[in-house]
mmCIF file of C-alpha atoms in Angstrom:
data_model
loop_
_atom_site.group_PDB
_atom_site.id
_atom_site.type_symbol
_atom_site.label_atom_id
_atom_site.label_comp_id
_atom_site.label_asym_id
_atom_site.label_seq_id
_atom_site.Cartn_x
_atom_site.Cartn_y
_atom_site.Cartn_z
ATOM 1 C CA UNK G 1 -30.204 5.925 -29.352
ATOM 2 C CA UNK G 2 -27.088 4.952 -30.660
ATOM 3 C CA UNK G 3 -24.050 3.682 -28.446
ATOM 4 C CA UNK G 4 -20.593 4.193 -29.218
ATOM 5 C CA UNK G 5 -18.867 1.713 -26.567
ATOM 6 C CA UNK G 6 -16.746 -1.056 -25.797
ATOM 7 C CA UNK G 7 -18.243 -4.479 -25.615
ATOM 8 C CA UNK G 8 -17.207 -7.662 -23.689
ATOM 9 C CA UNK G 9 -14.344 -6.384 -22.719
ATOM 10 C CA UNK G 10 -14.820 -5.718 -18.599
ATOM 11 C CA UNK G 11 -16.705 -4.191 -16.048
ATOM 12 C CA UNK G 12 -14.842 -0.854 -16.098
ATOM 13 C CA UNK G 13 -17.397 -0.319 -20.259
ATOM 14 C CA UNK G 14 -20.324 -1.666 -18.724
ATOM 15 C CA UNK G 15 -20.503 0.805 -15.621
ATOM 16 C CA UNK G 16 -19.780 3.749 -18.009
ATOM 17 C CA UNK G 17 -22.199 2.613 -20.430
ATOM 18 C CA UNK G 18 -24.897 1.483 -17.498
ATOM 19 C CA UNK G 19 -24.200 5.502 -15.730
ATOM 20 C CA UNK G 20 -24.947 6.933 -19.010
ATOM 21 C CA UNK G 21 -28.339 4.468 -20.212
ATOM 22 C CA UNK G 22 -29.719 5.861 -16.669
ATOM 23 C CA UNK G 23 -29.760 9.272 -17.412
ATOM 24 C CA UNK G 24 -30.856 8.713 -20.765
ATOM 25 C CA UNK G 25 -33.969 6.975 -19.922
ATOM 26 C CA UNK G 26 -34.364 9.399 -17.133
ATOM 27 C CA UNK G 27 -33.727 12.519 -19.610
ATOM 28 C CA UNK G 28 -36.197 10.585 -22.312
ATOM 29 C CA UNK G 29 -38.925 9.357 -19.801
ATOM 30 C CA UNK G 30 -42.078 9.830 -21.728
ATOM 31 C CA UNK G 31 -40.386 8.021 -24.795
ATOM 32 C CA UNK G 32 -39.824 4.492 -25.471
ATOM 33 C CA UNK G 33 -36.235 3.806 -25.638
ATOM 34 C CA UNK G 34 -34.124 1.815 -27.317
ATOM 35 C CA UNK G 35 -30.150 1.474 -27.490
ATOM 36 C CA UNK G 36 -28.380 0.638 -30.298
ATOM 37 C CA UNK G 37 -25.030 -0.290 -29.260
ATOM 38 C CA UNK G 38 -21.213 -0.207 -31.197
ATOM 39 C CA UNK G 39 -18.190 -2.207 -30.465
ATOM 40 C CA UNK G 40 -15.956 0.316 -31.260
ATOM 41 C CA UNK G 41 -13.025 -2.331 -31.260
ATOM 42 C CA UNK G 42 -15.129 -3.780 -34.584
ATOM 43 C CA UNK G 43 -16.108 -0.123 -35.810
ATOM 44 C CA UNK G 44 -17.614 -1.814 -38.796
ATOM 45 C CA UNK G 45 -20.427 -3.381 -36.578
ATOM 46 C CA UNK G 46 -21.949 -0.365 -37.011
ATOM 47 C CA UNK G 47 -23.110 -1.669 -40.296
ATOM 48 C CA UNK G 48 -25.894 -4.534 -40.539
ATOM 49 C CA UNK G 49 -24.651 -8.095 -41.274
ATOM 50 C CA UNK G 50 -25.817 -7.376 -45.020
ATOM 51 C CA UNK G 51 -24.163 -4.360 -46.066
ATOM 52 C CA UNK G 52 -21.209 -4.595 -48.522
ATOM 53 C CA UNK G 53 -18.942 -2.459 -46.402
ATOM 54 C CA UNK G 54 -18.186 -6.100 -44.954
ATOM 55 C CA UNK G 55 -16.515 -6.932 -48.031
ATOM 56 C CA UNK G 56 -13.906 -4.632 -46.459
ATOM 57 C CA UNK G 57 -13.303 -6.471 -43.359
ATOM 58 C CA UNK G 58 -13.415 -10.494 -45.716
ATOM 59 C CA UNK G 59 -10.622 -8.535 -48.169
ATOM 60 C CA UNK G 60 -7.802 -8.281 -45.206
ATOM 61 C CA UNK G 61 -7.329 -11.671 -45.423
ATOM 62 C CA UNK G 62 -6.418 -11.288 -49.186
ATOM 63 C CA UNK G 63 -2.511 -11.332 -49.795
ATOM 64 C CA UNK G 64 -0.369 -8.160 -50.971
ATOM 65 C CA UNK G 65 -2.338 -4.974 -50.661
ATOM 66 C CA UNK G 66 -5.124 -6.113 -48.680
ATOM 67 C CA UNK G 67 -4.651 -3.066 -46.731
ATOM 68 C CA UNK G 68 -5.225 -0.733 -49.652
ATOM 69 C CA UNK G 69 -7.818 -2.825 -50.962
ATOM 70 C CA UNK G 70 -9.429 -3.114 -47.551
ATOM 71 C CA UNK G 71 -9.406 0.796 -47.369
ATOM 72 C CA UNK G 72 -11.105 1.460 -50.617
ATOM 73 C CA UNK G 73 -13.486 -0.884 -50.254
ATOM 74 C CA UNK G 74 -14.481 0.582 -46.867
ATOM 75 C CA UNK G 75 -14.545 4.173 -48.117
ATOM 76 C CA UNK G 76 -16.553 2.976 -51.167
ATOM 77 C CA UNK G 77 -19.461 1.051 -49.444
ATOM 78 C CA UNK G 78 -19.562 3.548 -46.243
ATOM 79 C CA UNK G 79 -21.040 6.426 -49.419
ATOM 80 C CA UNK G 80 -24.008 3.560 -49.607
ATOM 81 C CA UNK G 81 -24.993 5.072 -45.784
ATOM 82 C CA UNK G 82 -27.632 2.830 -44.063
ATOM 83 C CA UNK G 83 -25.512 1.992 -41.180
ATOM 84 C CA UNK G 84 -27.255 0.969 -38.132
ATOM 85 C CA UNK G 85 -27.178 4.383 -36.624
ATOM 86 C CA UNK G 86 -28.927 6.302 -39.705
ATOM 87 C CA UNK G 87 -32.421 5.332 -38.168
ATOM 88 C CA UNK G 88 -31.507 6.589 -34.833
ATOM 89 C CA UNK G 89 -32.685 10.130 -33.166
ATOM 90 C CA UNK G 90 -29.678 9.935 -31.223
ATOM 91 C CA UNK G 91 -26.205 9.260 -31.466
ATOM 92 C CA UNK G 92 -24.117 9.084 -27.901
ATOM 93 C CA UNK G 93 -20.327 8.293 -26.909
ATOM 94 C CA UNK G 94 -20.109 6.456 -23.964
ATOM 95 C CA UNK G 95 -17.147 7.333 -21.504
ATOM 96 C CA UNK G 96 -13.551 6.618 -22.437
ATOM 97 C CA UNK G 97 -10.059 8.033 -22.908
ATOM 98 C CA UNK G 98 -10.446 10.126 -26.017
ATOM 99 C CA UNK G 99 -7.262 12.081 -25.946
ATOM 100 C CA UNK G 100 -3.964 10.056 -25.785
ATOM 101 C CA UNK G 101 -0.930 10.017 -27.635
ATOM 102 C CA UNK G 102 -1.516 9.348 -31.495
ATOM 103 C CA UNK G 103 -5.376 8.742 -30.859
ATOM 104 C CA UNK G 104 -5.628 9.724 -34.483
ATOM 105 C CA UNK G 105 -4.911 6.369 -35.463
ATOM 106 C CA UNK G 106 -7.694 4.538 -33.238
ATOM 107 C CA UNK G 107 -9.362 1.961 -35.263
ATOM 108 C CA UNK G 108 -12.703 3.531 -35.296
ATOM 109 C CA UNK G 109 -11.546 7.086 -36.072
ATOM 110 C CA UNK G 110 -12.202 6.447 -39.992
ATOM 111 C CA UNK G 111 -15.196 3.744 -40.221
ATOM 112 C CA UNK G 112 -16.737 5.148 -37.360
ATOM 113 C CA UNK G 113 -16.182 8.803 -36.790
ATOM 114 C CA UNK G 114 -15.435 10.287 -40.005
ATOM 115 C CA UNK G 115 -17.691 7.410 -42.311
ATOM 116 C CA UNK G 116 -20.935 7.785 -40.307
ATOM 117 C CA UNK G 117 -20.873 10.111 -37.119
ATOM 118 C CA UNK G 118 -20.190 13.100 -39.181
ATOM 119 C CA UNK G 119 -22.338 12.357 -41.719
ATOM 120 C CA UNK G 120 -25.183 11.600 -39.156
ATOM 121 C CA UNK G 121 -23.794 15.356 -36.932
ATOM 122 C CA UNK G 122 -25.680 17.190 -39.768
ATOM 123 C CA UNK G 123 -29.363 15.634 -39.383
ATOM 124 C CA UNK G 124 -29.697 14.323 -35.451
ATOM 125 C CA UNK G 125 -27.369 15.398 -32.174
ATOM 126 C CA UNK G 126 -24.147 13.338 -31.115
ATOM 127 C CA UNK G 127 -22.957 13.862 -27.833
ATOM 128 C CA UNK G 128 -20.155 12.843 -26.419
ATOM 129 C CA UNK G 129 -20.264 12.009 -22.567
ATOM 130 C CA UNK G 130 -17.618 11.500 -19.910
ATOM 131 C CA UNK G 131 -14.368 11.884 -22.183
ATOM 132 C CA UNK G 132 -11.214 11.795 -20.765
ATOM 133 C CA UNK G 133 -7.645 11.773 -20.860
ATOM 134 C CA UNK G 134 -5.149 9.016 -20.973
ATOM 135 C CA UNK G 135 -1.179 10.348 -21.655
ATOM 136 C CA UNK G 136 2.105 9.076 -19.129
ATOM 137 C CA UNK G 137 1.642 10.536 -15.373
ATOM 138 C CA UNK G 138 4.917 12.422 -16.039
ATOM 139 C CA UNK G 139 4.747 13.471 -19.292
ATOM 140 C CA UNK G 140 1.286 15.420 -19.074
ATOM 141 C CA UNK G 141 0.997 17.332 -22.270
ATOM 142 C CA UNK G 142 -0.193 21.102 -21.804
ATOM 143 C CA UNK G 143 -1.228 21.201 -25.559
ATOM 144 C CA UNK G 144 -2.042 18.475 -28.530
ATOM 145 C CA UNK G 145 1.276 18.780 -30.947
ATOM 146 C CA UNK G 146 0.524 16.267 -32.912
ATOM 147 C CA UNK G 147 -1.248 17.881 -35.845
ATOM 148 C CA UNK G 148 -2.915 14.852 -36.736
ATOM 149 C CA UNK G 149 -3.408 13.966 -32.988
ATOM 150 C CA UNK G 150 -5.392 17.973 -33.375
ATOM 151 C CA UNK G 151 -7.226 17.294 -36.627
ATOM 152 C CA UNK G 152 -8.722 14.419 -35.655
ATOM 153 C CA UNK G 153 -9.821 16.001 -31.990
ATOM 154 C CA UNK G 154 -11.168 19.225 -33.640
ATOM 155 C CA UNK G 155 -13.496 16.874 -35.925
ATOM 156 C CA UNK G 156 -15.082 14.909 -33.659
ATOM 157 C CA UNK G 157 -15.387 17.489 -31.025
ATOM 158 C CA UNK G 158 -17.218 19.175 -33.899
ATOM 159 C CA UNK G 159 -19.671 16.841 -34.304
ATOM 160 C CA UNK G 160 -20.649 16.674 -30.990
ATOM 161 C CA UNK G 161 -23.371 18.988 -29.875
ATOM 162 C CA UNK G 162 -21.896 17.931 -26.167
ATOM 163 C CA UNK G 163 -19.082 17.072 -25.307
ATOM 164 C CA UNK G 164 -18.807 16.349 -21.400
ATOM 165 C CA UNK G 165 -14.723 15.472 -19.762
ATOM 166 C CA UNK G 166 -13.938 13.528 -16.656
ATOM 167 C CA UNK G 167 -10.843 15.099 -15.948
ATOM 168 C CA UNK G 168 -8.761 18.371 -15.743
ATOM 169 C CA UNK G 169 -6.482 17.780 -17.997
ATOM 170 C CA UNK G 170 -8.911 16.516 -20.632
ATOM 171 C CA UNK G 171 -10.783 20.093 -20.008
ATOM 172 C CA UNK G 172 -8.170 21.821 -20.459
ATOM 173 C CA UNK G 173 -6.660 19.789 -23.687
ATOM 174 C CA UNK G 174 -10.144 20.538 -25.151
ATOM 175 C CA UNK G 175 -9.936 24.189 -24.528
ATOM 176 C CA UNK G 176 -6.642 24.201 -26.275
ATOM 177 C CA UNK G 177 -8.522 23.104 -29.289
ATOM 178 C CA UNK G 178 -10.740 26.248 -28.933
ATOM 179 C CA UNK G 179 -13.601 23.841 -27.435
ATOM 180 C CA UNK G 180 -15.358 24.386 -23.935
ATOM 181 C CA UNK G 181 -16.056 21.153 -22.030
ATOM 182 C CA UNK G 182 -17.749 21.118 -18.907
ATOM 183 C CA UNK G 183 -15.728 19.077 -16.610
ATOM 184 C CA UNK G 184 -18.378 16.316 -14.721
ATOM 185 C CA UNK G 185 -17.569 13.277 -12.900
ATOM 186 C CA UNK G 186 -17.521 9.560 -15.054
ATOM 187 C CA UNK G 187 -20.893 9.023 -15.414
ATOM 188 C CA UNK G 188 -19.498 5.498 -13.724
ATOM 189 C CA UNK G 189 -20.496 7.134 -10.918
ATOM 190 C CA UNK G 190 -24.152 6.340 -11.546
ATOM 191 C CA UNK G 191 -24.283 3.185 -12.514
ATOM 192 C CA UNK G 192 -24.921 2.373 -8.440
ATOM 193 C CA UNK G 193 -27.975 4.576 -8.696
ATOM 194 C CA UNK G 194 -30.466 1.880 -8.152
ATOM 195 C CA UNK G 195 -28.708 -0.155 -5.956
ATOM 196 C CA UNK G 196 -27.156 2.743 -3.474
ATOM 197 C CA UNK G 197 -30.419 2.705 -1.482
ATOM 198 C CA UNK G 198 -30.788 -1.262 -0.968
ATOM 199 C CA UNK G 199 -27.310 -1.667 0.705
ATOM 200 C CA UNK G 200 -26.865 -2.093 4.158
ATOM 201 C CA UNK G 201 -23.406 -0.478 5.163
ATOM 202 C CA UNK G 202 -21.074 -2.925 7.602
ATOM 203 C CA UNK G 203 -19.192 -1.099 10.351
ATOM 204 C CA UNK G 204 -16.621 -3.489 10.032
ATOM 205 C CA UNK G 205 -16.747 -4.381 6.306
ATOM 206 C CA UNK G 206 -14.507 -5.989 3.874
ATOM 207 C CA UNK G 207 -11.654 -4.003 2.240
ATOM 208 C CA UNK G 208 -11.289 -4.224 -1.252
ATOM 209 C CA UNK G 209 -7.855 -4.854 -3.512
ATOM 210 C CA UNK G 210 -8.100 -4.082 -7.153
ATOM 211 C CA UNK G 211 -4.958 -5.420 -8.371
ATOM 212 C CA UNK G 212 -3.730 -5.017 -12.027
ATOM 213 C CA UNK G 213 0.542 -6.144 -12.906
ATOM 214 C CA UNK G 214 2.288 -3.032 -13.022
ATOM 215 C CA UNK G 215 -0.746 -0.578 -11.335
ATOM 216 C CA UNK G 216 -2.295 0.267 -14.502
ATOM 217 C CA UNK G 217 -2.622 -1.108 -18.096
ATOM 218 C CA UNK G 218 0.531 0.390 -19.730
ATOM 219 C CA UNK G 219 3.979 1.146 -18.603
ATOM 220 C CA UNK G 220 4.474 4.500 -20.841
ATOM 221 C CA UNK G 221 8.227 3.736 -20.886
ATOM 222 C CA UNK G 222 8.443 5.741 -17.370
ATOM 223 C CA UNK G 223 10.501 2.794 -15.549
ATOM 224 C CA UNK G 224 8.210 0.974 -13.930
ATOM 225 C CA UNK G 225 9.103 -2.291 -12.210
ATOM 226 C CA UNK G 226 5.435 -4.504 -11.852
ATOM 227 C CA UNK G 227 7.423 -6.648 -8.818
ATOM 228 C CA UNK G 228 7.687 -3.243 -6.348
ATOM 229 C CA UNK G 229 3.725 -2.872 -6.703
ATOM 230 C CA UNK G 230 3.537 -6.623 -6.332
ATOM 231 C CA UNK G 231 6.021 -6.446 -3.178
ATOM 232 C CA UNK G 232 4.034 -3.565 -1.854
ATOM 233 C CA UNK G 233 0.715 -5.063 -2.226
ATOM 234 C CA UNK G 234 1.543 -8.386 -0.638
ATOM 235 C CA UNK G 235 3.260 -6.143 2.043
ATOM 236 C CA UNK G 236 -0.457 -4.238 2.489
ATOM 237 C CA UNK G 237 -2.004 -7.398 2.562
ATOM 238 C CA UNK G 238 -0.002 -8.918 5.396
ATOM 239 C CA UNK G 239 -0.495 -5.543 7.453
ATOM 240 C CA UNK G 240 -4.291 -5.220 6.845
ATOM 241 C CA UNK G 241 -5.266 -9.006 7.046
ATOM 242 C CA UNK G 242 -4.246 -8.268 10.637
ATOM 243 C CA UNK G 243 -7.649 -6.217 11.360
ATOM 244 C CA UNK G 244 -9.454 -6.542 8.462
ATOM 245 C CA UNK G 245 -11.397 -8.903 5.882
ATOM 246 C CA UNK G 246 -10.038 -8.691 2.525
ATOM 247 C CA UNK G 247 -11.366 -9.757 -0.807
ATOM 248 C CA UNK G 248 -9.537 -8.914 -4.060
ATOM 249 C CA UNK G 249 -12.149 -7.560 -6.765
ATOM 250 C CA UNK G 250 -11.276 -8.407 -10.245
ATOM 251 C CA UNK G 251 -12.252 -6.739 -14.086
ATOM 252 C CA UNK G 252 -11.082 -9.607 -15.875
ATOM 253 C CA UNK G 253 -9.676 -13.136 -16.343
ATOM 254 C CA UNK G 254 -6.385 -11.921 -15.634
ATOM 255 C CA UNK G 255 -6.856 -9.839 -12.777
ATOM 256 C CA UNK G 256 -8.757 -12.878 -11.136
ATOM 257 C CA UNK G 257 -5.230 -14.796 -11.761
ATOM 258 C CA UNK G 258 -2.967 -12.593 -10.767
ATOM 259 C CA UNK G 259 -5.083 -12.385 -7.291
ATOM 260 C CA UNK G 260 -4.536 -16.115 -6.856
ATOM 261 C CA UNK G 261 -1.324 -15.623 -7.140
ATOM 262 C CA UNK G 262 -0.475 -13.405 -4.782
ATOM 263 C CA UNK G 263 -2.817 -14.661 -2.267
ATOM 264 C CA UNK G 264 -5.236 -17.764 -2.804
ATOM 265 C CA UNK G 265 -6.365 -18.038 0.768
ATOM 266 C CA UNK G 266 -8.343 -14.202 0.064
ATOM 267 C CA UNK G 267 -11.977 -14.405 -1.556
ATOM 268 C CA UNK G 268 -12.061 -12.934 -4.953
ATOM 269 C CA UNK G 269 -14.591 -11.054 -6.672
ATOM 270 C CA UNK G 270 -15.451 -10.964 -10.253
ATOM 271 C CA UNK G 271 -18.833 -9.764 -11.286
ATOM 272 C CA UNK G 272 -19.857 -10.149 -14.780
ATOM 273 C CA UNK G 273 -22.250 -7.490 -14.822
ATOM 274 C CA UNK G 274 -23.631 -4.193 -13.012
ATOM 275 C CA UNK G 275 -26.107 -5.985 -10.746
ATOM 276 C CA UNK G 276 -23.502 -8.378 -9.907
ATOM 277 C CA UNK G 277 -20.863 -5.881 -9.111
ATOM 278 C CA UNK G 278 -22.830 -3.708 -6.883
ATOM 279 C CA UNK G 279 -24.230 -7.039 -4.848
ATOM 280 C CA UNK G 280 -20.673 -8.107 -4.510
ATOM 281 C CA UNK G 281 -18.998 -5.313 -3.428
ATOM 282 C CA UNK G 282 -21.780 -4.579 -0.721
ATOM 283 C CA UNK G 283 -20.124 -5.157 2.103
ATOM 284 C CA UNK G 284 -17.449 -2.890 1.634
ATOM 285 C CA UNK G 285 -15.937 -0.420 3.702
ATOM 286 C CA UNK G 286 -12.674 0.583 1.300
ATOM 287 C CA UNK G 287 -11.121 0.083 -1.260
ATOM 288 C CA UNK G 288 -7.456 -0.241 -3.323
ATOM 289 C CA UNK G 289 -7.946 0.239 -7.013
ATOM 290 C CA UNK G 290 -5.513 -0.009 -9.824
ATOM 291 C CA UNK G 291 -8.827 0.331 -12.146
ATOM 292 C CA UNK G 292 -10.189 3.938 -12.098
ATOM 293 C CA UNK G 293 -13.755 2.626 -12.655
ATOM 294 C CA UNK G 294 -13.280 0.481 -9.683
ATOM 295 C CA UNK G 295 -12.668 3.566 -7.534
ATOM 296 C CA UNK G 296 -15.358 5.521 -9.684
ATOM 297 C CA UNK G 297 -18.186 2.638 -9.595
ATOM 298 C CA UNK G 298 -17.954 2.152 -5.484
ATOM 299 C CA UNK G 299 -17.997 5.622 -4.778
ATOM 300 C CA UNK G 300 -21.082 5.603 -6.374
ATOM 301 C CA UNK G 301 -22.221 3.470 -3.499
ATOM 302 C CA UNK G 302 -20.534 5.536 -0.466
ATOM 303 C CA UNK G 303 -17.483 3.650 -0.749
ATOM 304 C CA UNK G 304 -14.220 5.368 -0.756
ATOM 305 C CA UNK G 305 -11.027 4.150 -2.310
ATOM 306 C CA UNK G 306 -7.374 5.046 -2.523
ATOM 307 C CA UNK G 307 -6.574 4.846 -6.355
ATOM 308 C CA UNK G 308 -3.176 4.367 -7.848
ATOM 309 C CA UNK G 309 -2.261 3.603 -11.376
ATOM 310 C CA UNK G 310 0.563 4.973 -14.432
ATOM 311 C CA UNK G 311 -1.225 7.261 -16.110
ATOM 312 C CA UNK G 312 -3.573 10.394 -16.531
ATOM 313 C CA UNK G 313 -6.720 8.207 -15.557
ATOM 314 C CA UNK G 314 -6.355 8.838 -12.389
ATOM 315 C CA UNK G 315 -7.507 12.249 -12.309
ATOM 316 C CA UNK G 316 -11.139 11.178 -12.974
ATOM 317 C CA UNK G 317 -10.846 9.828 -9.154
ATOM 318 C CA UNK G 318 -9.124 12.869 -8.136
ATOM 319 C CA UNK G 319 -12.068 14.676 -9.805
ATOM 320 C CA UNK G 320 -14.251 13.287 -7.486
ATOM 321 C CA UNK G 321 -12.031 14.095 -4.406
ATOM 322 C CA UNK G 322 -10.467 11.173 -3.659
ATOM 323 C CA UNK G 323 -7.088 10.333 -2.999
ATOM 324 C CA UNK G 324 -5.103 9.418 -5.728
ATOM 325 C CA UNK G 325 -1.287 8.055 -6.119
ATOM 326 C CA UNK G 326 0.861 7.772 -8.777
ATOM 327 C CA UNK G 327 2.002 4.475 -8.851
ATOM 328 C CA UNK G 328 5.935 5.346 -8.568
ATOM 329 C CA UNK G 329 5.197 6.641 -5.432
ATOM 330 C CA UNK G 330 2.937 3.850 -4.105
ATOM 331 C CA UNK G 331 3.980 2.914 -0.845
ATOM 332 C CA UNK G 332 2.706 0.619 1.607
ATOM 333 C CA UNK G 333 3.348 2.621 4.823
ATOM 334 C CA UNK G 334 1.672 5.767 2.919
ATOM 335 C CA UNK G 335 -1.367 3.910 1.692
ATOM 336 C CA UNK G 336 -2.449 1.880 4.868
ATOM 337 C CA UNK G 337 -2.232 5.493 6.573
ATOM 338 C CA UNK G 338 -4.880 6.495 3.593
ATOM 339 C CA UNK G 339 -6.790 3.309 4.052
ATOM 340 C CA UNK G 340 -7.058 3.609 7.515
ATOM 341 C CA UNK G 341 -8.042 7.551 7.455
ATOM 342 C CA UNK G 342 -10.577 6.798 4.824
ATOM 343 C CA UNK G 343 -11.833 4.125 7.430
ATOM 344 C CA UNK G 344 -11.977 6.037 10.336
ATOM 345 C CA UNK G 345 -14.123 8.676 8.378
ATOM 346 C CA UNK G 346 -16.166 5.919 6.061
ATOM 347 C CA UNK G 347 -19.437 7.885 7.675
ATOM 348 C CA UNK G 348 -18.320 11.269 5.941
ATOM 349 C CA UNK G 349 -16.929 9.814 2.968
ATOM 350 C CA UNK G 350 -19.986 7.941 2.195
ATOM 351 C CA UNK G 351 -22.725 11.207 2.813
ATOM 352 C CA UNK G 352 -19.839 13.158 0.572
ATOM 353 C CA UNK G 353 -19.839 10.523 -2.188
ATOM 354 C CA UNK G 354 -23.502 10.072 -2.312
ATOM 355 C CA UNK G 355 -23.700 14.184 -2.483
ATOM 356 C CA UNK G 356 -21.481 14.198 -5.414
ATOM 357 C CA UNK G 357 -23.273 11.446 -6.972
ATOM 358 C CA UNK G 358 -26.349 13.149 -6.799
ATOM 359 C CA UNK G 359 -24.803 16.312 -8.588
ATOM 360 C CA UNK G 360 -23.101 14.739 -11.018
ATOM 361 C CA UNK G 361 -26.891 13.556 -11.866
ATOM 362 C CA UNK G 362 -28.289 16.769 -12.031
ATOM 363 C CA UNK G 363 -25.694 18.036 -13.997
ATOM 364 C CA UNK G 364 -25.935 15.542 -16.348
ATOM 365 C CA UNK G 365 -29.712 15.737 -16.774
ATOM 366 C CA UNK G 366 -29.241 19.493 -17.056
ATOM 367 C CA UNK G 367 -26.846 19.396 -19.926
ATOM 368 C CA UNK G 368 -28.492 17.002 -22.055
ATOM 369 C CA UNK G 369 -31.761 18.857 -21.722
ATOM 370 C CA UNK G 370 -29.864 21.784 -23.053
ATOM 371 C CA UNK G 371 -27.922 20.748 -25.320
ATOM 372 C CA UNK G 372 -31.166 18.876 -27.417
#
């Protein structure tokens, strides 16, 4: 099986990707399995070490024209095929924003897409699993008007024999483009699936603090100062530290920096892989997430979270019933009311979580049984 992903990057890729290997191997029990994964980010990876399309990537570092000459050579050797996917039965897309502004000129719409999934679309199934939506919280688009931004989305949704979304707005972006998506949680939401069941549950556990500068990884030119999140943050943490453990969890080298510096007295957290994260984050009771897969990834273990962040991400938590904040409107009184209601019903939350988990499960299964 074939894995379009994002490696070595942070934890937010490898839950996606470790949600989405689980219901493979469950869907393909009786068969031996084995994943071929992409680095999107290096689209030509997809090619072994061998293969002349490299030639491509060596000729950038040529002077004038390397670009053109980079292109040509890329178009030329992809028509020699035998990329690493052409011996696989399957070809899958692991979780990520697929629509955003200008996503027509990702790096691996060319070399990846267009050079090898759509050649491969004709012979074995691609599907194309927990897509979602990434455009500015207040400029949500109601259709794609960027012809190119529509060409490129009406391709690769064509490929796909499946194409699952994690959001609404995704869903109905998709539908725009004459394509029906079901709409089904991040298959994030899984990754805890072996782990849920060996976790003893603290009454008076730690809360989380995923904290990222600004609330989210871009500003979208909508105004955002990064020192009021800071300010309210710090403010949160003062107020909570009162009658509660905290520990900050981190993605990434920075977030595990920025965390010192706002507090270095409070543990930090920064598992480097699926078993890891669900061990750490254990003894959890809630949690504050600027990283969607943060919120998406506990609630796979009972663990409810407040989420707040810049962008169209967030309704993948919101998807899931959870409360969700923009990040213009984060406030510290507001979200220690939410912390503390999401406390005092922690029992609930966890038995609702866990019954959405195993849903999403089933649906997943489901789908992928039809759809090959």
């Amino acid at each position: 099986i074939g894995l379009i992903t994002t490696l070595n990057t942070n934890n937010g890729d490898d839950l996606i990707r470790e949600g989405i290997c689980l219901v493979l191997q469950a869907s393909f029990q009786r068969h031996h399995i084995e994943f071929v994964p992409v680095n999107k980010h290096h689209p030509l990876s997809v090619y072994p070490n061998w293969h002349p399309v490299h030639l491509a990537q060596a000729s950038r570092s040529l002077p004038r024209g390397s670009s053109l000459m980079s292109s040509f050579l890329e178009h030329v050797a992809s028509k020699l095929k035998r990329s690493r996917f052409d011996t696989c039965d399957l070809i899958v897309q692991c979780g990520a924003p697929v629509l955003w502004p200008n996503c027509h000129q990702c790096d691996w719409a060319v070399p990846l897409w267009h050079h090898v999934v759509g050649r491969l679309s004709h012979r074995m199934p691609v599907l194309n699993l927990a897509a979602g939506s990434c455009y500015p919280w207040e400029r949500q688009p109601m259709l794609i008007t960027a012809p190119k931004d529509a060409e490129y989305l009406r391709a690769i949704l064509g490929y796909c024999r499946l194409t699952t979304v994690r959001d609404a707005l995704a869903k109905h972006l998709c539908s725009t483009l004459g394509v029906d998506t079901p709409l089904i949680p991040c298959s994030a939401l899984l990754a805890a699936r072996n782990y849920a069941g060996k976790i003893q549950h603290h009454a008076h556990g730690m809360v989380l603090i995923n904290y990222m500068r600004g609330g989210g990884h871009y500003d979208w030119d909508q105004g955002i100062d990064p020192t009021d999140w800071r300010e309210v943050v710090k403010n949160l943490i003062s107020r909570l530290q009162t009658r509660h453990k905290i520990a900050f969890l981190c993605h990434d080298e920075t977030e595990w920096n920025l965390a010192g510096e706002l507090d270095s007295t409070i543990p930090r957290l920064w598992p480097k892989n699926p078993q890891e994260y669900f061990t750490m984050v254990s003894e959890a009771t809630v949690a504050l997430c600027n990283r969607m897969h943060a919120s998406i990834a506990l609630a796979g273990l009972g663990i409810p979270s407040i989420a707040v962040c810049t962008d169209t991400r967030l309704l993948m938590v919101d998807a899931i019933g959870l409360p969700v904040v923009y990040i213009k409107e984060a406030h510290a009184d507001s979200i220690e009311e939410k912390i503390e209601a999401l406390l005092a019903t922690r029992r609930q939350e966890r038995e609702r979580l866990l019954a959405v988990q195993s849903a999403t499960w089933k649906d997943y299964i489901q789908r992928i049984a039809n759809a090959i």
